[in-house]
Coordinates of C-alpha atoms in Angstrom, one line a residue:
M1 CA -158.6 78.4 -51.4
P2 CA -156.7 79.6 -48.3
Q3 CA -154.0 82.2 -48.8
S4 CA -151.1 80.0 -47.6
A5 CA -148.1 81.6 -49.4
A6 CA -146.9 85.0 -50.3
I7 CA -145.2 86.0 -53.6
D8 CA -143.0 89.0 -53.0
F9 CA -142.7 91.0 -56.2
I10 CA -139.7 93.4 -56.4
F11 CA -141.2 96.1 -58.7
D12 CA -140.3 99.3 -60.6
F13 CA -142.6 100.9 -63.1
G14 CA -139.6 101.3 -65.5
S15 CA -139.4 97.6 -66.3
P16 CA -141.6 96.5 -69.2
N17 CA -141.2 93.0 -67.9
G18 CA -142.5 94.2 -64.6
Y19 CA -145.7 95.3 -66.3
L20 CA -146.0 92.0 -68.1
A21 CA -145.4 90.0 -65.0
W22 CA -147.9 92.0 -63.0
K23 CA -150.6 91.2 -65.5
V24 CA -150.0 87.5 -65.2
L25 CA -149.5 87.2 -61.4
P26 CA -153.2 87.5 -60.5
Q27 CA -153.9 84.3 -62.4
I28 CA -151.0 82.5 -60.6
A29 CA -152.3 83.8 -57.2
A30 CA -155.8 82.5 -58.1
R31 CA -154.5 79.1 -59.0
T32 CA -152.2 78.7 -55.9
G33 CA -154.0 80.7 -53.3
A34 CA -151.0 82.9 -52.8
R35 CA -151.1 86.6 -52.2
V36 CA -148.9 88.9 -54.1
N37 CA -146.9 91.4 -52.1
L38 CA -145.8 94.2 -54.5
I39 CA -142.7 95.9 -53.1
P40 CA -141.8 99.3 -54.7
C41 CA -138.0 99.6 -55.2
L42 CA -135.9 101.9 -57.4
L43 CA -134.3 99.9 -60.2
G44 CA -131.6 102.5 -60.7
G45 CA -130.6 102.1 -57.1
I46 CA -130.5 98.3 -57.5
F47 CA -128.4 98.6 -60.6
K48 CA -126.0 101.0 -58.8
A49 CA -125.6 98.8 -55.8
T50 CA -125.0 95.6 -57.8
N51 CA -123.0 97.1 -60.7
N52 CA -125.7 95.9 -63.1
R53 CA -126.9 97.6 -66.3
S54 CA -130.0 97.5 -68.3
P55 CA -130.3 94.9 -71.1
V56 CA -129.9 97.6 -73.7
E57 CA -126.6 98.7 -72.2
A58 CA -125.4 95.2 -71.3
F59 CA -126.3 93.4 -74.5
G60 CA -126.6 96.2 -77.1
E61 CA -123.4 95.0 -78.8
V62 CA -124.3 91.3 -78.8
K63 CA -125.4 90.3 -82.2
G64 CA -129.0 89.1 -82.2
K65 CA -129.5 89.3 -78.4
L66 CA -131.9 92.2 -78.2
A67 CA -133.8 91.0 -81.3
Y68 CA -134.3 87.7 -79.5
E69 CA -135.4 89.5 -76.3
A70 CA -138.0 91.3 -78.4
L71 CA -139.2 88.0 -79.9
E72 CA -139.6 86.5 -76.4
T73 CA -141.6 89.6 -75.4
R74 CA -143.9 89.2 -78.4
R75 CA -144.4 85.5 -77.6
F76 CA -145.3 86.3 -73.9
V77 CA -147.7 89.0 -75.0
E78 CA -149.4 86.7 -77.4
R79 CA -149.5 83.8 -75.0
H80 CA -151.2 85.8 -72.3
N81 CA -153.3 88.0 -74.6
L82 CA -151.7 91.3 -73.3
T83 CA -152.7 93.2 -76.4
A84 CA -152.7 96.6 -74.7
F85 CA -148.9 96.5 -74.2
R86 CA -146.8 99.0 -76.1
Q87 CA -143.1 99.8 -75.7
N88 CA -142.8 103.3 -74.2
P89 CA -141.3 105.7 -76.8
H90 CA -139.5 107.6 -74.0
F91 CA -137.8 104.5 -72.6
P92 CA -135.8 104.5 -70.5
V93 CA -137.8 106.6 -68.1
N94 CA -136.4 107.9 -64.8
T95 CA -138.9 106.4 -62.3
L96 CA -137.9 108.1 -59.1
L97 CA -141.0 110.4 -59.0
I98 CA -143.5 107.7 -59.9
M99 CA -142.0 105.2 -57.5
R100 CA -142.1 107.6 -54.6
G101 CA -145.6 108.4 -55.9
L102 CA -146.7 104.7 -55.5
I103 CA -145.6 104.8 -51.8
A104 CA -147.3 108.2 -51.3
A105 CA -150.5 106.9 -53.0
R106 CA -150.6 103.9 -50.7
R107 CA -150.3 106.2 -47.7
L108 CA -153.2 108.2 -49.1
G109 CA -155.3 105.1 -49.5
V110 CA -155.3 105.1 -53.4
G111 CA -152.4 102.8 -54.0
D112 CA -154.2 100.3 -56.2
R113 CA -155.7 102.9 -58.5
Y114 CA -152.4 104.7 -58.7
L115 CA -150.6 101.5 -59.6
E116 CA -152.9 100.6 -62.5
T117 CA -153.1 104.2 -63.7
V118 CA -149.3 104.6 -63.9
L119 CA -148.8 101.1 -65.4
A120 CA -151.2 101.9 -68.2
A121 CA -149.6 105.3 -68.8
M122 CA -146.2 103.8 -69.0
W123 CA -146.8 100.6 -71.0
E124 CA -150.1 101.1 -72.8
Q125 CA -150.4 104.9 -73.5
G126 CA -146.7 105.8 -74.0
E127 CA -146.7 108.7 -71.6
K128 CA -143.4 110.4 -70.5
M129 CA -143.7 109.6 -66.8
D130 CA -140.6 111.3 -65.6
D131 CA -142.2 114.7 -66.4
P132 CA -144.1 116.0 -63.4
E133 CA -146.7 117.8 -65.5
V134 CA -147.4 114.7 -67.4
V135 CA -147.7 112.7 -64.2
R136 CA -150.1 115.2 -62.7
R137 CA -152.2 115.2 -65.9
V138 CA -152.4 111.4 -66.0
L139 CA -153.4 111.2 -62.3
D140 CA -155.9 113.9 -62.6
T141 CA -157.5 112.3 -65.7
A142 CA -157.9 109.1 -63.7
G143 CA -159.7 110.9 -60.9
L144 CA -156.7 111.1 -58.6
D145 CA -155.3 114.2 -56.9
G146 CA -152.2 114.6 -59.1
A147 CA -150.9 117.6 -57.3
G148 CA -151.5 116.1 -53.9
V149 CA -149.7 112.8 -54.8
I150 CA -146.8 114.7 -56.3
A151 CA -146.5 116.9 -53.2
A152 CA -146.5 113.8 -51.0
T153 CA -143.5 112.4 -52.8
Q154 CA -141.4 115.0 -51.0
D155 CA -142.3 113.6 -47.6
P156 CA -139.1 112.4 -46.0
D157 CA -140.8 109.2 -44.8
V158 CA -141.9 108.4 -48.3
K159 CA -138.4 108.9 -49.6
A160 CA -136.9 106.8 -46.8
E161 CA -139.3 104.0 -47.4
L162 CA -138.3 103.7 -51.1
V163 CA -134.6 103.7 -50.1
A164 CA -135.2 101.1 -47.4
N165 CA -137.1 98.8 -49.7
T166 CA -134.4 99.1 -52.3
E167 CA -131.6 98.4 -49.8
A168 CA -133.5 95.4 -48.4
A169 CA -134.0 94.0 -51.9
V170 CA -130.3 94.2 -52.6
A171 CA -129.6 92.5 -49.3
R172 CA -131.8 89.6 -50.4
G173 CA -129.8 89.1 -53.5
V174 CA -131.9 91.2 -56.0
F175 CA -130.0 92.6 -59.0
G176 CA -132.9 93.5 -61.3
V177 CA -136.7 93.7 -61.9
P178 CA -138.9 91.7 -62.0
T179 CA -137.7 89.6 -59.1
F180 CA -139.9 87.3 -57.1
F181 CA -139.6 85.5 -53.7
V182 CA -141.6 82.7 -52.4
G183 CA -140.3 82.2 -48.9
E184 CA -136.5 82.3 -49.3
E185 CA -136.6 81.1 -52.9
M186 CA -135.7 83.8 -55.4
F187 CA -136.7 83.9 -59.1
F188 CA -135.7 86.5 -61.7
G189 CA -137.5 87.5 -64.8
K190 CA -141.0 87.0 -66.3
D191 CA -139.8 83.7 -67.9
R192 CA -139.5 82.3 -64.3
L193 CA -143.2 82.7 -63.6
A194 CA -143.9 79.0 -64.0
Q195 CA -141.3 78.3 -61.4
V196 CA -142.8 80.9 -59.1
E197 CA -146.2 79.2 -59.5
A198 CA -144.7 75.8 -58.8
E199 CA -143.0 77.1 -55.6
A200 CA -146.2 78.8 -54.5
A201 CA -148.2 75.6 -55.1
K202 CA -145.7 73.6 -53.1
A203 CA -145.9 76.1 -50.2
A204 CA -149.7 75.8 -50.3
A205 CA -149.5 72.0 -50.3
A206 CA -147.2 72.1 -47.3
A207 CA -149.4 74.5 -45.3

């Protein structure tokens, strides 16, 4: 099937729903012929720019809200058989280092391996991924050059790319992660993935 549409995925490792969405997106891409364009952004920067807060902060005092969110997550995990998923015991994790690391790893030609390694460390293995020594160990264990990637996160161009991505996402109307775009259509949250698929299929049919 020709790749006739792109799904832009506004992504930060710190979002458990970002992990869950990423695990489902390849199936959507296969069914629609769309390609997934993962765009690293800093969720903390998005929150600051939009005056948004995490669900724990925003809804912590709402009776039943967080319990229901946890129920929806369990349902999603079961529906898609994502049995490796675990809530990170160190959540929330400051993701500045590992998000810069993703950009650095892409520039070093190991972006895909880095992405899967850090996702697993965050949302399967429960690692404290805002600790540079933990990050180095995780990367080294996966056969990556942990020290080299961490050093590359200090490259001004790497830092600037993450800032630029984040600012561009906010300019498009993004206020949280995971957010998806198919063309100009924006969809927020893993519970919108069916709509993302429908829009990608529509784009493919129109191509």
